[in-house]
Amino acid sequence: MYTQALNTAEADDRSLEDVAHAAQFQARIDAEERIEPNDWMPAAYRKTLTRQISQHAHSEIVGMLPEGNWITRAPSLRRKAALLAKVQDECGHGLYLYAAAETLGTSREELVDAMLAGKAKYSSIFNYPTLTWADIGVIGWLVDGAAIMNQIPLCRCSYGPYARAMIRVCKEESFHQRQGYEIMLTLCRGSDEQKAMAQDALNRWWWPVLMMFGPPDKVSQHSDASTKWKIKRFSNDELRQKFVDATVPQAQYLGLTIPDPGMTQDAEGHWRYSEIDWTEFKQVLAGNGPCNRDRMAARRKAHDEGAWVREAAAAYAKKRQYRQSAQAAE
Amino acid sequence: MATPNTPLWEVFIRSRNGLAHKHVGSLHASDATMALQAARDIYTRRGEGLSIWVVPSTAITASDPAEKGMMFEPAESKIYRHPTFYDVPEEVGHM
């Protein structure tokens, strides 16, 4: 998930490349063939995918932070075990995605270093704080719900390793959304205070979640190349509308109010939402969201404090290898 | 300082007895023991397997997709290698 908002394609500089190769490549894409790592591909395709998949991976890893915040404070052992499993899944998703990105020729270490240096982005949604336990419910229900909406079409993405990673991720993500909705349902059936807490969390997350799908189609830049290459199969607005239509009845079942007084249902049954505040989105992407600095600091701290582990593991492997070759020489 | 690279491993999992190990993905680890443990955590969190192989990615020799014509065409032109190439009268029954 998490990359729709960040999609920007590289300028298509095919003039520099073998035109015949490029035409053949596009024909394969048009025939719904999957592209595999060693196949010829335009440099811009490689660059666009490296950026999209690595940003997706960074988002999964940073996404562990807002939820990890609640592991030690989950209200019951059942909730704690589920949240722990969910956060562990997010880590796994990050790792599948880094592996997919690496097949395009950039090492995981380089990709991670770029993120830590602030040169690579991650989803804007993780720069919002998780203030109450209800936020964990809303994240599962809506943030993961939006992610699924975005990721299902990516299972048919033209790049084989990305599509395969997405199939695995989607299977696991379904548990995330259901556990979130169950938290919301429990709160909404609880005391007045619990229901108010659920409503408050929805109020704070609703608009940032809608922003996860990225800028509106009329201003979304460069999505043409991604569409032509079948990396992207639906536009930002199409996915956002699908998500809203699926979510409104779920909120109604909970007895919660979507914080959009201007929302109406049109004749075709679609729920039409009000104008989204894109200034906020731009601010958060630019690094000025409520938690941007915290998130980056936490990632850098974890990376720095893990350096000795990486060094020790490498030294141990080297020692073992040296001993084995010494034994073999005897 | 740039982070030094950790070796890459390919992971194969047997999902149940009677089936072959199947490639599921890759991961980074310093040595084989850590690669096995990481493979357990990354690829079998929901009972996906009974057995795991990890292989250093550098140990794999792959065919070149650009040469797939030369590599696989000889198999495509030999239709007499398939049972359907041969006519057996219907009276003979299933063979």
Short mmCIF file of C-alpha atoms in Angstrom, two decimals:
data_model
loop_
_atom_site.label_atom_id
_atom_site.label_comp_id
_atom_site.label_asym_id
_atom_site.label_seq_id
_atom_site.Cartn_x
_atom_site.Cartn_y
_atom_site.Cartn_z
CA MET A 1 0.00 0.00 0.00
CA TYR A 2 1.04 3.36 0.97
CA THR A 3 2.63 4.35 -2.29
CA GLN A 4 -0.31 5.62 -4.27
CA ALA A 5 0.17 9.04 -2.76
CA LEU A 6 3.82 9.13 -3.67
CA ASN A 7 3.67 7.82 -7.22
CA THR A 8 5.62 9.86 -9.65
CA ALA A 9 6.96 8.37 -12.83
CA GLU A 10 10.31 9.14 -14.34
CA ALA A 11 10.44 11.11 -17.55
CA ASP A 12 10.31 8.58 -20.34
CA ASP A 13 13.69 8.88 -22.04
CA ARG A 14 13.26 6.09 -24.54
CA SER A 15 14.97 8.13 -27.22
CA LEU A 16 18.21 7.04 -25.56
CA GLU A 17 17.33 3.40 -25.71
CA ASP A 18 16.84 0.79 -28.26
CA VAL A 19 13.50 1.67 -29.80
CA ALA A 20 12.89 -1.88 -30.93
CA HIS A 21 13.44 -3.18 -27.41
CA ALA A 22 11.07 -0.60 -26.02
CA ALA A 23 8.34 -1.51 -28.50
CA GLN A 24 8.78 -5.19 -27.73
CA PHE A 25 8.61 -4.43 -24.01
CA GLN A 26 5.37 -2.48 -24.37
CA ALA A 27 3.90 -5.29 -26.47
CA ARG A 28 4.64 -7.74 -23.66
CA ILE A 29 2.98 -5.41 -21.15
CA ASP A 30 -0.06 -4.99 -23.42
CA ALA A 31 -0.32 -8.78 -23.72
CA GLU A 32 -0.48 -8.94 -19.88
CA GLU A 33 2.84 -10.74 -19.71
CA ARG A 34 4.76 -10.37 -16.46
CA ILE A 35 8.18 -8.76 -16.52
CA GLU A 36 10.85 -10.64 -14.55
CA PRO A 37 14.10 -9.30 -13.06
CA ASN A 38 16.52 -10.32 -15.80
CA ASP A 39 14.26 -9.20 -18.66
CA TRP A 40 15.07 -6.08 -20.62
CA MET A 41 13.15 -3.06 -19.33
CA PRO A 42 13.26 0.70 -19.97
CA ALA A 43 15.46 2.55 -17.46
CA ALA A 44 12.50 4.70 -16.43
CA TYR A 45 10.40 1.59 -15.67
CA ARG A 46 13.18 0.27 -13.46
CA LYS A 47 13.61 3.61 -11.69
CA THR A 48 9.88 4.17 -11.16
CA LEU A 49 9.43 0.69 -9.72
CA THR A 50 12.53 0.87 -7.53
CA ARG A 51 11.19 4.05 -6.03
CA GLN A 52 7.61 2.85 -5.66
CA ILE A 53 8.47 -0.55 -4.15
CA SER A 54 11.12 0.82 -1.80
CA GLN A 55 8.79 3.58 -0.60
CA HIS A 56 6.17 0.95 -0.04
CA ALA A 57 8.72 -1.06 1.99
CA HIS A 58 9.76 1.99 4.03
CA SER A 59 6.07 2.66 4.76
CA GLU A 60 5.58 -0.86 6.12
CA ILE A 61 8.58 -0.46 8.41
CA VAL A 62 7.69 3.04 9.63
CA GLY A 63 4.10 1.80 9.98
CA MET A 64 5.25 -0.44 12.83
CA LEU A 65 5.91 2.63 14.98
CA PRO A 66 2.44 4.10 15.59
CA GLU A 67 1.05 0.64 16.40
CA GLY A 68 4.07 -0.55 18.36
CA ASN A 69 3.27 2.37 20.66
CA TRP A 70 0.27 0.40 21.98
CA ILE A 71 1.65 -3.14 22.33
CA THR A 72 2.53 -2.74 26.01
CA ARG A 73 -0.77 -0.98 26.73
CA ALA A 74 -3.22 -3.22 24.89
CA PRO A 75 -6.33 -3.75 27.06
CA SER A 76 -6.15 -7.56 27.16
CA LEU A 77 -3.80 -10.42 26.40
CA ARG A 78 -5.91 -11.34 23.35
CA ARG A 79 -5.58 -7.82 21.95
CA LYS A 80 -1.91 -7.70 22.78
CA ALA A 81 -1.14 -10.99 21.02
CA ALA A 82 -3.08 -9.87 17.94
CA LEU A 83 -1.37 -6.48 17.81
CA LEU A 84 2.04 -8.07 18.23
CA ALA A 85 1.30 -10.44 15.35
CA LYS A 86 0.08 -7.55 13.22
CA VAL A 87 3.18 -5.45 13.82
CA GLN A 88 5.33 -8.48 13.06
CA ASP A 89 3.41 -8.87 9.78
CA GLU A 90 4.16 -5.25 8.86
CA CYS A 91 7.85 -6.01 9.33
CA GLY A 92 7.50 -9.09 7.14
CA HIS A 93 5.71 -7.02 4.47
CA GLY A 94 8.56 -4.53 4.53
CA LEU A 95 11.04 -7.35 4.02
CA TYR A 96 9.14 -8.98 1.12
CA LEU A 97 9.01 -5.58 -0.52
CA TYR A 98 12.69 -4.79 -0.02
CA ALA A 99 13.46 -8.17 -1.60
CA ALA A 100 11.24 -7.31 -4.58
CA ALA A 101 12.87 -3.87 -4.93
CA GLU A 102 16.34 -5.39 -4.83
CA THR A 103 15.62 -7.54 -7.87
CA LEU A 104 15.75 -4.27 -9.83
CA GLY A 105 19.39 -3.82 -8.94
CA THR A 106 19.62 -1.61 -5.85
CA SER A 107 20.67 -3.26 -2.58
CA ARG A 108 18.45 -3.18 0.50
CA GLU A 109 21.18 -1.38 2.40
CA GLU A 110 21.23 1.44 -0.16
CA LEU A 111 17.46 1.69 -0.08
CA VAL A 112 17.37 1.83 3.72
CA ASP A 113 20.21 4.35 3.83
CA ALA A 114 18.29 6.60 1.41
CA MET A 115 15.27 6.49 3.73
CA LEU A 116 17.34 7.24 6.83
CA ALA A 117 19.01 10.12 5.01
CA GLY A 118 15.55 11.56 4.32
CA LYS A 119 15.96 11.10 0.55
CA ALA A 120 13.17 8.52 0.20
CA LYS A 121 9.59 9.01 1.27
CA TYR A 122 7.12 6.84 3.15
CA SER A 123 3.36 7.12 3.43
CA SER A 124 2.08 10.36 4.94
CA ILE A 125 -0.38 8.46 7.14
CA PHE A 126 2.29 7.31 9.59
CA ASN A 127 3.13 10.84 10.57
CA TYR A 128 -0.05 11.01 12.64
CA PRO A 129 0.02 10.05 16.33
CA THR A 130 -1.87 7.16 17.96
CA LEU A 131 -3.36 8.93 20.97
CA THR A 132 -5.81 6.33 22.29
CA TRP A 133 -6.49 2.60 22.00
CA ALA A 134 -9.29 3.40 19.56
CA ASP A 135 -6.64 4.63 17.13
CA ILE A 136 -5.40 1.05 16.87
CA GLY A 137 -8.93 0.01 15.89
CA VAL A 138 -9.19 2.77 13.28
CA ILE A 139 -5.77 1.98 11.84
CA GLY A 140 -6.70 -1.65 11.29
CA TRP A 141 -10.14 -0.85 9.95
CA LEU A 142 -9.36 2.19 7.78
CA VAL A 143 -5.61 2.47 7.19
CA ASP A 144 -5.29 -1.22 6.42
CA GLY A 145 -8.62 -1.10 4.60
CA ALA A 146 -7.29 1.66 2.35
CA ALA A 147 -4.07 -0.29 1.92
CA ILE A 148 -5.97 -3.38 0.77
CA MET A 149 -7.98 -1.28 -1.72
CA ASN A 150 -4.69 -0.05 -3.17
CA GLN A 151 -2.84 -3.35 -2.99
CA ILE A 152 -5.35 -5.68 -4.59
CA PRO A 153 -4.84 -4.19 -8.07
CA LEU A 154 -1.06 -4.30 -7.44
CA CYS A 155 -1.32 -8.11 -7.30
CA ARG A 156 -1.74 -7.84 -11.10
CA CYS A 157 1.07 -5.32 -11.54
CA SER A 158 3.26 -5.97 -14.59
CA TYR A 159 6.40 -6.55 -12.53
CA GLY A 160 6.42 -10.19 -11.35
CA PRO A 161 8.30 -9.88 -8.03
CA TYR A 162 6.16 -6.92 -6.90
CA ALA A 163 2.92 -8.68 -7.86
CA ARG A 164 3.98 -11.83 -5.99
CA ALA A 165 4.91 -9.87 -2.87
CA MET A 166 1.52 -8.14 -3.01
CA ILE A 167 -0.37 -11.44 -3.15
CA ARG A 168 1.27 -12.52 0.11
CA VAL A 169 0.73 -9.12 1.70
CA CYS A 170 -2.96 -9.00 0.75
CA LYS A 171 -3.62 -12.43 2.26
CA GLU A 172 -2.16 -11.30 5.57
CA GLU A 173 -3.63 -7.81 5.53
CA SER A 174 -7.17 -9.16 5.69
CA PHE A 175 -6.60 -10.23 9.31
CA HIS A 176 -5.38 -6.70 10.09
CA GLN A 177 -8.54 -5.05 8.87
CA ARG A 178 -10.82 -7.51 10.64
CA GLN A 179 -9.01 -7.19 13.97
CA GLY A 180 -9.29 -3.39 13.67
CA TYR A 181 -13.00 -3.53 12.97
CA GLU A 182 -13.50 -5.89 15.89
CA ILE A 183 -11.78 -3.39 18.21
CA MET A 184 -14.12 -0.67 16.92
CA LEU A 185 -17.17 -2.87 17.35
CA THR A 186 -16.22 -3.68 20.94
CA LEU A 187 -15.71 -0.01 21.77
CA CYS A 188 -18.98 0.99 20.08
CA ARG A 189 -20.90 -1.61 22.06
CA GLY A 190 -19.22 -0.49 25.28
CA SER A 191 -19.74 2.48 27.59
CA ASP A 192 -20.51 6.01 26.39
CA GLU A 193 -16.88 6.95 27.01
CA GLN A 194 -15.66 4.06 24.87
CA LYS A 195 -18.01 4.98 22.04
CA ALA A 196 -16.88 8.60 22.28
CA MET A 197 -13.28 7.44 22.08
CA ALA A 198 -14.08 5.46 18.91
CA GLN A 199 -15.81 8.49 17.34
CA ASP A 200 -12.88 10.74 18.27
CA ALA A 201 -10.40 8.39 16.61
CA LEU A 202 -12.53 8.24 13.46
CA ASN A 203 -12.73 12.04 13.42
CA ARG A 204 -8.98 12.40 13.54
CA TRP A 205 -8.11 9.64 11.00
CA TRP A 206 -10.85 9.98 8.37
CA TRP A 207 -9.32 12.75 6.27
CA PRO A 208 -5.69 11.58 6.51
CA VAL A 209 -6.90 8.12 5.38
CA LEU A 210 -8.63 9.60 2.31
CA MET A 211 -5.35 11.39 1.51
CA MET A 212 -3.56 8.03 1.42
CA PHE A 213 -4.91 7.50 -2.09
CA GLY A 214 -2.91 10.47 -3.32
CA PRO A 215 -3.69 13.74 -5.08
CA PRO A 216 -6.93 14.02 -7.09
CA ASP A 217 -6.75 12.80 -10.70
CA LYS A 218 -7.00 16.30 -12.11
CA VAL A 219 -3.64 17.24 -10.58
CA SER A 220 -1.99 13.83 -10.18
CA GLN A 221 1.25 14.08 -12.10
CA HIS A 222 2.90 11.45 -14.26
CA SER A 223 0.45 8.66 -13.65
CA ASP A 224 0.29 8.12 -17.42
CA ALA A 225 3.52 6.15 -17.62
CA SER A 226 2.58 3.97 -14.64
CA THR A 227 -0.78 3.26 -16.23
CA LYS A 228 0.74 2.49 -19.60
CA TRP A 229 3.21 0.10 -17.93
CA LYS A 230 0.36 -1.51 -15.96
CA ILE A 231 1.96 -0.74 -12.63
CA LYS A 232 -1.11 1.26 -11.76
CA ARG A 233 -4.50 -0.07 -12.81
CA PHE A 234 -6.91 2.38 -11.19
CA SER A 235 -6.65 6.13 -10.68
CA ASN A 236 -6.33 7.70 -7.23
CA ASP A 237 -9.91 9.01 -7.31
CA GLU A 238 -11.34 5.67 -8.48
CA LEU A 239 -9.73 3.83 -5.58
CA ARG A 240 -10.70 6.54 -3.10
CA GLN A 241 -14.33 6.36 -4.19
CA LYS A 242 -14.34 2.56 -3.94
CA PHE A 243 -12.95 2.85 -0.44
CA VAL A 244 -15.51 5.45 0.69
CA ASP A 245 -18.39 3.42 -0.75
CA ALA A 246 -17.20 0.32 1.10
CA THR A 247 -16.56 2.16 4.38
CA VAL A 248 -19.69 4.25 4.89
CA PRO A 249 -21.98 1.25 5.57
CA GLN A 250 -19.37 -0.19 7.95
CA ALA A 251 -19.35 3.08 9.92
CA GLN A 252 -23.16 3.09 9.96
CA TYR A 253 -23.16 -0.43 11.40
CA LEU A 254 -20.86 0.77 14.18
CA GLY A 255 -23.18 3.71 14.81
CA LEU A 256 -20.37 6.17 14.11
CA THR A 257 -20.61 9.39 12.10
CA ILE A 258 -18.19 10.10 9.25
CA PRO A 259 -16.78 13.57 10.04
CA ASP A 260 -17.98 15.04 6.76
CA PRO A 261 -21.28 16.89 7.14
CA GLY A 262 -21.34 17.58 3.40
CA MET A 263 -21.29 13.91 2.44
CA THR A 264 -24.22 12.82 0.24
CA GLN A 265 -25.24 9.67 -1.57
CA ASP A 266 -25.78 10.15 -5.30
CA ALA A 267 -28.39 8.47 -7.49
CA GLU A 268 -26.01 5.61 -8.33
CA GLY A 269 -25.43 4.90 -4.66
CA HIS A 270 -21.94 6.41 -4.46
CA TRP A 271 -21.07 8.39 -1.34
CA ARG A 272 -19.76 11.79 -2.42
CA TYR A 273 -17.29 13.29 0.02
CA SER A 274 -16.42 16.95 0.46
CA GLU A 275 -13.27 18.65 -0.79
CA ILE A 276 -10.08 17.26 0.80
CA ASP A 277 -7.62 19.70 2.38
CA TRP A 278 -4.59 19.06 0.16
CA THR A 279 -2.50 21.71 1.90
CA GLU A 280 -2.35 19.44 4.92
CA PHE A 281 -1.25 16.51 2.73
CA LYS A 282 1.52 18.58 1.17
CA GLN A 283 2.67 19.79 4.56
CA VAL A 284 2.87 16.27 5.96
CA LEU A 285 4.75 15.00 2.88
CA ALA A 286 7.13 17.95 3.19
CA GLY A 287 8.07 16.79 6.67
CA ASN A 288 5.78 19.01 8.72
CA GLY A 289 3.24 16.48 9.96
CA PRO A 290 2.68 15.93 13.69
CA CYS A 291 5.16 13.01 13.96
CA ASN A 292 7.59 13.24 11.01
CA ARG A 293 10.58 14.05 13.20
CA ASP A 294 9.70 11.39 15.79
CA ARG A 295 9.37 8.70 13.14
CA MET A 296 12.68 9.50 11.47
CA ALA A 297 14.43 9.75 14.83
CA ALA A 298 13.04 6.36 15.89
CA ARG A 299 14.17 4.70 12.65
CA ARG A 300 17.67 6.22 12.86
CA LYS A 301 18.00 5.23 16.50
CA ALA A 302 16.99 1.63 15.77
CA HIS A 303 19.38 1.47 12.83
CA ASP A 304 22.31 2.94 14.78
CA GLU A 305 21.71 0.83 17.85
CA GLY A 306 21.51 -2.30 15.69
CA ALA A 307 24.87 -1.60 14.04
CA TRP A 308 26.82 -3.74 16.54
CA VAL A 309 24.49 -6.68 15.88
CA ARG A 310 25.11 -6.50 12.14
CA GLU A 311 28.85 -6.18 12.74
CA ALA A 312 28.95 -9.08 15.20
CA ALA A 313 26.95 -11.34 12.88
CA ALA A 314 29.23 -10.51 9.96
CA ALA A 315 32.38 -11.07 12.07
CA TYR A 316 31.08 -14.41 13.33
CA ALA A 317 30.20 -15.56 9.81
CA LYS A 318 33.66 -14.57 8.62
CA LYS A 319 35.35 -16.42 11.49
CA ARG A 320 33.34 -19.59 10.77
CA GLN A 321 34.14 -19.38 7.10
CA TYR A 322 37.84 -18.94 7.83
CA ARG A 323 37.83 -21.96 10.17
CA GLN A 324 36.03 -24.11 7.64
CA SER A 325 38.46 -23.28 4.88
CA ALA A 326 41.41 -23.84 7.25
CA GLN A 327 39.98 -27.27 8.15
CA ALA A 328 39.43 -28.11 4.51
CA ALA A 329 43.06 -27.22 3.75
CA GLU A 330 44.40 -29.63 6.41
CA MET B 1 28.71 5.67 6.65
CA ALA B 2 27.00 3.41 4.16
CA THR B 3 25.62 0.21 5.66
CA PRO B 4 27.66 -2.81 4.50
CA ASN B 5 25.76 -5.43 2.51
CA THR B 6 24.60 -8.64 4.18
CA PRO B 7 24.54 -11.74 1.93
CA LEU B 8 21.34 -12.64 0.10
CA TRP B 9 19.69 -16.07 0.40
CA GLU B 10 16.90 -17.74 -1.56
CA VAL B 11 14.24 -19.50 0.49
CA PHE B 12 12.46 -22.73 -0.50
CA ILE B 13 9.63 -24.23 1.54
CA ARG B 14 7.95 -27.64 1.53
CA SER B 15 4.38 -26.88 2.47
CA ARG B 16 3.48 -30.48 3.22
CA ASN B 17 5.01 -33.90 2.90
CA GLY B 18 4.69 -35.26 -0.58
CA LEU B 19 5.23 -31.86 -2.20
CA ALA B 20 8.51 -30.42 -3.48
CA HIS B 21 10.27 -27.46 -1.87
CA LYS B 22 9.09 -24.34 -3.68
CA HIS B 23 10.80 -20.98 -4.00
CA VAL B 24 9.01 -18.40 -1.83
CA GLY B 25 11.34 -15.42 -1.80
CA SER B 26 14.66 -14.17 -0.52
CA LEU B 27 16.18 -12.59 2.57
CA HIS B 28 19.43 -11.24 3.99
CA ALA B 29 21.44 -12.99 6.67
CA SER B 30 25.08 -13.22 7.71
CA ASP B 31 25.21 -17.02 7.77
CA ALA B 32 23.15 -20.13 7.10
CA THR B 33 21.89 -20.53 10.68
CA MET B 34 20.59 -16.98 10.80
CA ALA B 35 19.14 -17.36 7.30
CA LEU B 36 17.11 -20.38 8.46
CA GLN B 37 15.83 -18.54 11.51
CA ALA B 38 14.93 -15.46 9.48
CA ALA B 39 13.19 -17.65 6.88
CA ARG B 40 11.11 -19.21 9.67
CA ASP B 41 10.06 -15.74 10.88
CA ILE B 42 9.49 -14.14 7.49
CA TYR B 43 7.93 -16.95 5.47
CA THR B 44 6.22 -19.36 7.89
CA ARG B 45 4.22 -17.27 10.35
CA ARG B 46 1.00 -19.07 9.45
CA GLY B 47 2.00 -22.70 9.18
CA GLU B 48 3.13 -22.40 5.55
CA GLY B 49 5.70 -25.13 5.81
CA LEU B 50 7.25 -28.25 7.31
CA SER B 51 10.73 -27.84 5.93
CA ILE B 52 12.89 -24.95 4.76
CA TRP B 53 15.92 -24.79 2.47
CA VAL B 54 18.07 -21.67 2.29
CA VAL B 55 20.57 -21.29 -0.54
CA PRO B 56 23.07 -18.46 -1.04
CA SER B 57 21.76 -16.50 -4.04
CA THR B 58 25.29 -16.40 -5.45
CA ALA B 59 25.25 -20.21 -5.67
CA ILE B 60 22.45 -20.15 -8.24
CA THR B 61 23.29 -20.30 -11.92
CA ALA B 62 20.40 -19.03 -14.00
CA SER B 63 19.62 -19.26 -17.70
CA ASP B 64 19.55 -16.00 -19.60
CA PRO B 65 15.99 -14.91 -20.54
CA ALA B 66 17.43 -13.26 -23.67
CA GLU B 67 18.47 -16.72 -24.86
CA LYS B 68 15.21 -18.46 -24.12
CA GLY B 69 14.61 -19.05 -27.83
CA MET B 70 17.79 -21.03 -28.28
CA MET B 71 17.30 -22.73 -24.93
CA PHE B 72 13.70 -23.89 -25.21
CA GLU B 73 12.77 -23.91 -28.89
CA PRO B 74 14.10 -27.46 -29.43
CA ALA B 75 11.48 -28.75 -26.98
CA GLU B 76 8.67 -26.86 -28.69
CA SER B 77 9.27 -28.33 -32.13
CA LYS B 78 9.16 -31.96 -30.99
CA ILE B 79 5.47 -32.57 -30.68
CA TYR B 80 6.05 -36.32 -31.06
CA ARG B 81 7.22 -36.25 -27.44
CA HIS B 82 3.62 -35.80 -26.33
CA PRO B 83 1.12 -38.68 -26.08
CA THR B 84 -1.50 -36.74 -28.05
CA PHE B 85 0.73 -36.95 -31.15
CA TYR B 86 -0.23 -40.59 -31.59
CA ASP B 87 -3.56 -41.85 -32.89
CA VAL B 88 -5.13 -44.75 -31.06
CA PRO B 89 -8.49 -46.05 -32.43
CA GLU B 90 -11.42 -45.38 -30.16
CA GLU B 91 -12.25 -49.11 -30.01
CA VAL B 92 -8.97 -49.71 -28.21
CA GLY B 93 -10.19 -47.59 -25.32
CA HIS B 94 -8.19 -45.53 -22.88
CA MET B 95 -4.43 -45.89 -23.17
#
